[in-house]
Amino acid sequence: MSNELGGGGQMALDPNGTVVMRWSRHPRCVGLARLELRKALLGWGLSSVEDSAVLILSELLTNAARHARVSPGREIETRFFGTPGGLRIEVHDASSDKPEQRTPDLDATDGRGLVLVAALADAWGVSDRLGPGKLVWAELAPPPES
């Protein structure tokens, strides 16, 4: 299945249930990606991680759109899928520049994205991918049932 999303996005669902989307670098794509993630989480019964997952996706996709230095026309790809332990979110871009978590100044207006990702995710990291660039990923597990 594949369809056009507004704001330069294209979505596909692969046979394993992974939601794969490709985005232009337009800021509107972040909100559209969050909407698609919410739909997937509802379908997978993972609504308990929605708030954290949506914030993580927002931060990773925004970082790729702002900081990944790539030639014009290159798209950013997001993937999310259920895992035996919960959810995995990936953001792929064609830049080899790896993001680094830093401690921002108290009055800084930016630089907190990866700090938030590290605080909310059970695990996160940066990996090489096939072809140019990298993927930044985060994993979340639902809270234990009480």
XYZ file of C-alpha atoms in Angstrom:
146
model
C 0.000 0.000 0.000
C 1.298 3.458 -0.878
C -0.315 6.869 -0.913
C 0.449 10.569 -1.079
C 0.345 12.601 2.093
C -0.010 16.361 2.064
C 3.147 18.397 2.640
C 5.404 16.343 0.429
C 5.049 13.033 2.208
C 4.594 9.581 0.742
C 3.604 6.581 2.865
C 3.935 2.843 2.335
C 3.151 -0.108 4.573
C 5.580 -2.938 4.002
C 4.559 -6.611 4.354
C 5.985 -6.749 7.913
C 3.729 -3.923 9.084
C 6.424 -1.237 9.094
C 5.070 2.215 8.275
C 7.556 3.826 5.879
C 7.196 7.479 4.893
C 9.345 9.798 2.813
C 9.289 13.514 3.441
C 10.441 16.737 1.893
C 12.277 19.076 4.234
C 9.149 21.205 4.793
C 8.360 21.872 8.495
C 4.721 20.784 7.935
C 5.963 17.208 7.513
C 6.624 16.871 11.237
C 2.956 17.287 12.141
C 1.859 14.933 9.370
C 4.350 12.292 10.520
C 3.039 12.578 14.098
C -0.507 11.999 12.836
C 0.525 8.838 10.981
C 2.397 7.563 14.046
C -0.679 8.109 16.228
C -2.794 6.087 13.779
C -0.263 3.243 13.755
C 0.025 3.166 17.563
C -3.744 2.939 17.895
C -3.833 0.038 15.435
C -1.010 -1.777 17.233
C -2.510 -1.294 20.692
C 0.426 0.897 21.757
C -1.442 4.077 22.678
C 0.216 3.956 26.103
C 3.486 5.188 24.532
C 1.851 7.807 22.279
C 2.955 10.968 24.087
C 6.603 9.925 24.311
C 6.666 8.388 20.821
C 5.202 11.484 19.168
C 7.692 13.775 20.911
C 10.617 11.511 19.985
C 9.531 11.372 16.341
C 9.133 15.167 16.300
C 12.625 15.737 17.649
C 14.346 13.230 15.355
C 12.530 14.381 12.212
C 13.090 18.060 13.023
C 16.803 17.402 13.582
C 17.086 15.651 10.212
C 15.232 18.448 8.416
C 17.296 21.206 10.057
C 20.766 19.724 10.354
C 21.295 16.957 7.797
C 23.406 18.524 5.071
C 22.364 16.813 1.856
C 21.889 17.776 -1.749
C 18.539 19.356 -2.704
C 15.847 16.859 -3.561
C 16.986 14.257 -1.037
C 14.139 13.113 1.139
C 14.046 12.082 4.772
C 12.552 8.679 5.528
C 10.738 7.736 8.698
C 9.945 4.184 9.723
C 8.096 2.884 12.719
C 7.101 -0.597 13.643
C 6.032 -2.716 16.556
C 8.685 -4.889 18.178
C 8.304 -7.741 20.689
C 9.124 -5.167 23.390
C 7.098 -2.222 22.088
C 7.944 0.277 19.341
C 10.911 1.313 17.219
C 11.089 4.699 15.476
C 13.724 5.375 12.813
C 14.597 8.539 10.889
C 16.853 8.045 7.852
C 18.678 10.809 6.006
C 21.471 10.988 3.441
C 23.882 12.992 5.603
C 26.807 11.216 7.228
C 26.941 13.877 9.995
C 25.971 12.106 13.200
C 23.949 13.976 15.827
C 25.475 14.408 19.249
C 23.645 14.873 22.503
C 24.802 18.023 24.260
C 23.953 19.921 27.382
C 22.482 23.268 26.321
C 22.949 26.497 28.204
C 20.049 27.254 30.515
C 18.966 30.239 28.391
C 19.424 28.449 25.043
C 16.321 28.174 22.881
C 17.462 24.999 21.136
C 19.751 22.010 21.639
C 17.457 19.960 23.866
C 16.082 17.521 21.277
C 18.390 14.592 21.914
C 18.287 15.239 25.661
C 14.505 14.722 25.440
C 14.916 11.631 23.258
C 17.375 10.123 25.758
C 15.032 10.883 28.659
C 11.924 9.407 27.003
C 13.269 6.412 25.073
C 14.285 3.105 26.599
C 17.175 3.084 24.108
C 18.316 5.266 21.209
C 21.269 5.551 18.896
C 22.718 6.275 15.482
C 23.481 3.549 12.939
C 24.861 3.305 9.441
C 22.442 2.321 6.727
C 22.621 0.903 3.246
C 23.532 3.705 0.900
C 24.586 7.188 1.941
C 23.796 8.621 5.337
C 22.615 7.315 8.658
C 19.572 6.402 10.658
C 18.741 7.668 14.112
C 16.510 5.326 16.090
C 14.679 5.125 19.390
C 12.855 2.285 21.112
C 10.010 2.464 23.613
C 8.340 -0.183 25.704
C 4.836 0.243 27.090
C 4.650 0.764 30.846
C 4.134 -2.410 32.862
C 0.514 -3.222 33.549
C -0.541 -2.628 37.131
